[in-house]
Coordinates of C-alpha atoms in Angstrom, one line a residue:
X18 CA -19.9 -8.2 6.2
X19 CA -22.6 -5.3 5.8
X20 CA -21.8 -2.0 4.0
X21 CA -21.9 -0.1 7.2
X22 CA -20.2 -2.9 9.2
X23 CA -17.3 -3.0 6.8
X24 CA -16.8 1.0 6.8
X25 CA -16.9 1.1 10.5
X26 CA -14.5 -1.6 10.8
X27 CA -11.9 0.4 8.3
X28 CA -12.3 3.8 10.2
X29 CA -12.1 1.9 13.6
X30 CA -9.1 -0.5 12.9
X31 CA -7.5 1.1 9.9
X32 CA -8.0 -2.3 7.9
X33 CA -10.3 -4.8 6.8
X34 CA -9.8 -8.3 5.2
X35 CA -12.0 -9.4 2.3
X36 CA -11.8 -12.8 2.3
X37 CA -12.3 -14.6 -1.3
X38 CA -12.7 -11.2 -3.2
X39 CA -10.6 -12.0 -6.1
X40 CA -11.4 -15.0 -8.4
X41 CA -9.3 -18.1 -8.8
X42 CA -8.4 -17.1 -12.7
X43 CA -7.3 -14.1 -11.9
X44 CA -5.2 -15.2 -9.1
X45 CA -3.4 -17.7 -11.0
X46 CA -3.0 -15.2 -14.1
X47 CA -1.4 -12.7 -11.5
X48 CA 0.7 -15.0 -10.0
X49 CA 2.1 -16.4 -13.4
X50 CA 2.6 -12.7 -15.0
X51 CA 4.7 -11.5 -11.9
X52 CA 6.8 -14.6 -11.7
X53 CA 7.8 -14.0 -15.5
X54 CA 8.5 -10.2 -14.1
X55 CA 10.5 -11.5 -10.9
X56 CA 12.9 -13.8 -13.5
X57 CA 13.8 -10.8 -15.3
X58 CA 15.3 -8.8 -12.6
X59 CA 18.6 -8.7 -12.4
X60 CA 20.7 -9.4 -8.9
X61 CA 20.9 -5.6 -7.8
X62 CA 17.4 -5.2 -8.4
X63 CA 16.6 -8.1 -6.3
X64 CA 18.8 -7.4 -3.3
X65 CA 17.9 -3.4 -3.4
X66 CA 15.3 -3.7 -0.7
X67 CA 16.1 -6.9 1.6
X68 CA 13.1 -6.1 4.0
X69 CA 10.3 -5.3 1.9
X70 CA 11.1 -7.4 -1.0
X71 CA 11.5 -6.3 -5.0
X72 CA 9.6 -2.6 -5.4
X73 CA 8.9 -3.0 -9.0
X74 CA 6.6 0.0 -10.2
X75 CA 3.4 -1.0 -11.7
X76 CA 3.6 -0.9 -15.9
X77 CA 0.2 0.2 -17.0
X78 CA 1.1 -0.9 -20.3
X79 CA 1.4 -4.6 -19.4
X80 CA -0.4 -7.1 -17.5
X81 CA -1.2 -7.9 -14.9
X82 CA -1.7 -4.4 -13.8
X83 CA -4.6 -3.0 -16.0
X84 CA -6.9 -5.8 -15.1
X85 CA -5.8 -5.6 -11.1
X86 CA -6.1 -1.8 -10.8
X87 CA -9.7 -2.0 -12.6
X88 CA -10.9 -5.0 -11.0
X89 CA -14.3 -4.6 -10.0
X90 CA -14.0 -6.6 -7.0
X91 CA -11.4 -4.3 -5.8
X92 CA -13.5 -1.2 -7.0
X93 CA -16.7 -2.4 -5.6
X94 CA -15.1 -2.8 -2.6
X95 CA -13.7 0.6 -2.2
X96 CA -17.1 2.1 -3.0
X97 CA -18.7 0.0 -0.6
X98 CA -16.2 1.3 2.1
X99 CA -17.0 4.9 1.4
X100 CA -15.0 5.8 -2.1
X101 CA -16.9 8.5 -4.2
X102 CA -14.3 9.6 -6.6
X103 CA -11.8 7.1 -6.8
X104 CA -8.6 7.3 -8.2
X105 CA -5.6 5.1 -8.8
X106 CA -2.4 6.4 -7.6
X107 CA 0.5 3.7 -7.9
X108 CA 1.2 0.1 -7.9
X109 CA 4.3 -2.4 -6.8
X110 CA 5.4 -5.7 -7.1
X111 CA 7.0 -6.3 -3.4
X112 CA 7.8 -10.1 -3.6
X113 CA 9.7 -11.1 -0.7
X114 CA 12.9 -13.5 -1.1
X115 CA 13.2 -16.7 0.6
X116 CA 15.0 -16.5 4.2
X117 CA 14.6 -12.6 4.4
X118 CA 14.1 -10.6 7.5
X119 CA 11.3 -8.9 8.9
X120 CA 10.1 -5.7 7.5
X121 CA 10.4 -2.7 9.8
X122 CA 7.3 -1.3 11.5
X123 CA 6.1 1.7 9.5
X124 CA 3.2 3.9 8.3
X125 CA 3.0 5.4 4.8
X126 CA 1.7 9.0 5.3
X127 CA 3.5 12.2 4.7
X128 CA 1.5 14.9 5.3
X129 CA 1.3 14.8 9.2
X130 CA 1.5 18.9 9.3
X131 CA -1.4 19.0 7.4
X132 CA -5.2 18.7 9.2
X133 CA -6.3 16.1 6.4
X134 CA -4.0 13.8 8.5
X135 CA -7.1 13.7 11.3
X136 CA -10.0 12.9 8.8
X137 CA -11.7 9.8 9.0
X138 CA -11.4 8.8 5.7
X139 CA -7.8 8.6 4.8
X140 CA -6.4 10.5 1.4
X141 CA -4.9 7.4 0.4
X142 CA -5.7 3.6 0.8
X143 CA -3.8 0.7 0.2
X144 CA -5.1 -2.7 -1.5
X145 CA -2.7 -5.5 -0.7
X146 CA -2.8 -9.1 -2.0
X147 CA -0.6 -11.9 -2.4
X148 CA -1.5 -14.2 -5.4
X149 CA 0.4 -17.4 -3.9
X150 CA -1.0 -16.9 -0.7
X151 CA 1.1 -15.7 2.5
X152 CA 1.7 -17.4 6.0
X153 CA 3.4 -16.2 9.0
X154 CA 6.2 -18.6 7.9
X155 CA 6.3 -16.7 4.6
X156 CA 6.1 -13.3 5.6
X157 CA 2.8 -12.4 5.8
X158 CA 1.5 -8.9 6.6
X159 CA 0.8 -7.5 10.4
X160 CA -0.9 -4.6 11.7
X161 CA -1.5 -2.6 14.6
X162 CA -5.4 -1.9 14.7
X163 CA -6.4 1.5 15.7
X164 CA -2.6 3.0 15.2
X165 CA -3.9 5.0 12.1
X166 CA -5.8 7.4 14.5
X167 CA -4.2 7.3 18.1
X168 CA -0.5 7.5 19.1
X169 CA 1.4 4.4 19.6
X170 CA 4.5 3.7 21.6
X171 CA 6.6 2.9 18.0
X172 CA 5.6 6.5 17.0
X173 CA 8.4 7.5 19.0
X174 CA 11.5 5.5 18.2
X175 CA 10.6 5.2 14.3
X176 CA 12.5 7.1 11.5
X177 CA 10.4 7.9 8.5
X178 CA 9.7 4.8 6.3
X179 CA 11.4 4.1 3.0
X180 CA 14.3 5.8 4.1
X181 CA 18.1 5.2 4.5
X182 CA 18.0 5.2 7.8
X183 CA 15.1 2.6 8.3
X184 CA 16.9 0.5 5.8
X185 CA 20.6 0.5 8.1
X186 CA 18.9 -0.1 11.5
X187 CA 20.2 -2.9 13.7
X188 CA 17.9 -6.0 14.0
X189 CA 17.2 -5.3 17.6
X190 CA 15.8 -2.0 17.0
X191 CA 12.1 -1.6 18.3
X192 CA 11.0 -1.1 14.4
X193 CA 11.3 -5.0 14.1
X194 CA 10.2 -6.0 17.5
X195 CA 6.9 -8.3 17.9
X196 CA 4.1 -5.7 19.6
X197 CA 1.5 -7.4 22.3
X198 CA -1.3 -5.6 20.2
X199 CA -0.2 -6.8 16.9
X200 CA -2.6 -8.9 14.4
X201 CA -1.0 -11.1 11.6
X202 CA -3.0 -11.4 8.5
X203 CA -2.0 -14.6 6.4
X204 CA -4.1 -14.7 3.3
X205 CA -5.2 -17.3 0.7
X206 CA -4.6 -16.3 -2.8
X207 CA -7.7 -15.0 -3.4
X208 CA -8.2 -12.8 -0.4
X209 CA -6.9 -9.1 -0.1
X210 CA -6.6 -6.4 2.4
X211 CA -7.6 -2.7 2.3
X212 CA -5.1 -0.3 4.6
X213 CA -5.7 3.4 5.7
X214 CA -2.4 4.8 4.9
X215 CA -1.9 5.9 8.6
X216 CA -2.0 2.4 9.9
X217 CA 1.6 1.1 11.4
X218 CA 2.1 -2.4 9.5
X219 CA 4.9 -4.4 9.0
X220 CA 5.5 -8.3 7.8
X221 CA 6.8 -11.4 9.4
X222 CA 10.5 -12.6 8.3
X223 CA 10.2 -15.1 5.3
X224 CA 11.5 -18.1 6.8
X225 CA 10.8 -20.6 4.0
X226 CA 13.0 -21.3 0.9
X227 CA 10.2 -19.7 -1.6
X228 CA 9.8 -16.5 -2.5
X229 CA 6.7 -14.7 -1.3
X230 CA 5.3 -12.3 -4.1
X231 CA 2.6 -9.6 -3.3
X232 CA 1.2 -6.6 -4.9
X233 CA 0.3 -3.4 -3.4
X234 CA -2.0 -1.2 -5.2
X235 CA -2.6 2.5 -4.0
X236 CA -5.8 4.5 -4.3
X237 CA -7.4 8.0 -3.6
X238 CA -10.7 7.3 -2.5
X239 CA -12.2 10.8 -2.6
X240 CA -10.0 12.8 -5.0
X241 CA -12.5 15.7 -5.8
X242 CA -12.5 16.5 -1.9
X243 CA -8.8 16.7 -1.7
X244 CA -7.0 20.2 -1.1
X245 CA -5.7 21.4 -4.5
X246 CA -2.1 21.2 -3.5
X247 CA -2.4 17.5 -2.9
X248 CA -4.0 16.8 -6.0
X249 CA -0.9 18.6 -7.8
X250 CA 1.5 16.4 -5.3
X251 CA -0.2 13.2 -6.6
X252 CA 0.0 14.1 -10.2
X253 CA 3.6 13.8 -10.0
X254 CA 3.7 10.2 -8.7
X255 CA 6.0 8.0 -11.2
X256 CA 3.3 5.4 -11.8
X257 CA 1.1 7.9 -13.4
X258 CA 1.1 7.2 -17.1
X259 CA 2.1 10.1 -19.7
X260 CA -0.4 11.6 -21.8
X261 CA 0.6 9.7 -24.8
X262 CA 0.8 6.4 -23.1
X263 CA -2.8 7.3 -22.0
X264 CA -4.5 7.0 -25.4
X265 CA -4.1 3.5 -25.1
X266 CA -5.7 2.7 -21.9
X267 CA -9.4 3.9 -22.3
X268 CA -10.9 1.4 -19.5
X269 CA -8.5 3.2 -16.9
X270 CA -9.2 6.6 -18.0
X271 CA -11.8 7.4 -15.4
X272 CA -9.3 6.1 -12.5
X273 CA -6.2 7.9 -13.5
X274 CA -5.6 11.3 -12.0
X275 CA -6.6 14.1 -14.3
X276 CA -4.0 15.0 -17.2
X277 CA -4.7 18.6 -17.0
X278 CA -2.6 18.4 -13.8
X279 CA 0.2 16.8 -14.8
X280 CA 3.5 18.6 -14.8
X281 CA 2.7 21.2 -12.4
X282 CA 4.2 21.8 -9.2
X283 CA 2.7 21.3 -5.4
X284 CA 4.2 23.6 -2.7
X285 CA 2.8 21.2 0.0
X286 CA 5.4 20.3 3.0
X287 CA 6.4 16.9 3.6
X288 CA 6.3 15.3 7.4
X289 CA 6.4 11.5 7.5
X290 CA 6.5 11.4 11.2
X291 CA 3.1 12.3 13.3
X292 CA 3.2 15.1 16.1
X293 CA 3.3 14.5 19.6
X294 CA -0.4 15.6 19.6
X295 CA -1.3 12.7 17.5

């Protein structure tokens, strides 16, 4: 796909699928590392997030995180899509257990009362990959194209994402329903998806007897263009390494949020639900 065509698809649909973007060696290495991480989790950690799966923050001191974050295929794709001061924000292992339910529909933007919410290029973009692959049966990603830029009927019924309220919804709530305009995105181990932070997305249930490991990496495509309060807010993210740890991360230096901003407070107000005029 040509550069301009790919950028237009991201801006119009809110996501783009990159087929075969990762090497087989990388997918195999990541899968092995993630399996070792999962085997080290205790039962409460495994059961804390029944819908999305394990939410293990990235540790930049341990593989596979540094090689994933700085992967040239991923970074090159993001730059082709329009990133010109690219910074890494956070990352998680989101492995979905066997026989686990659908994930609720949600979007991950948190500043809907700010004009930045209506920019063409989102303030945040995610990269999702599944190093053993994903299918409809194993709980692959599903999205609603265009829901990052126009109001959808789900916006009127969804509680804010990642809250106790949404985690306790009954299974017959609209947050779990199949939508006429949804698109399922099965992926091979070497594929990845780039998503706009505002895009409504979910997963299918994992109806198989096997775990479905996945990774999400969050990036800020145009960091220097963000308002100062947004830069300060992002600097507080738990996945950003300490000043001391940064000394051993030379290959990631240019991708991290500047350490000069760490420890400062932002006055930005949080609003996780889009307004009626969206």
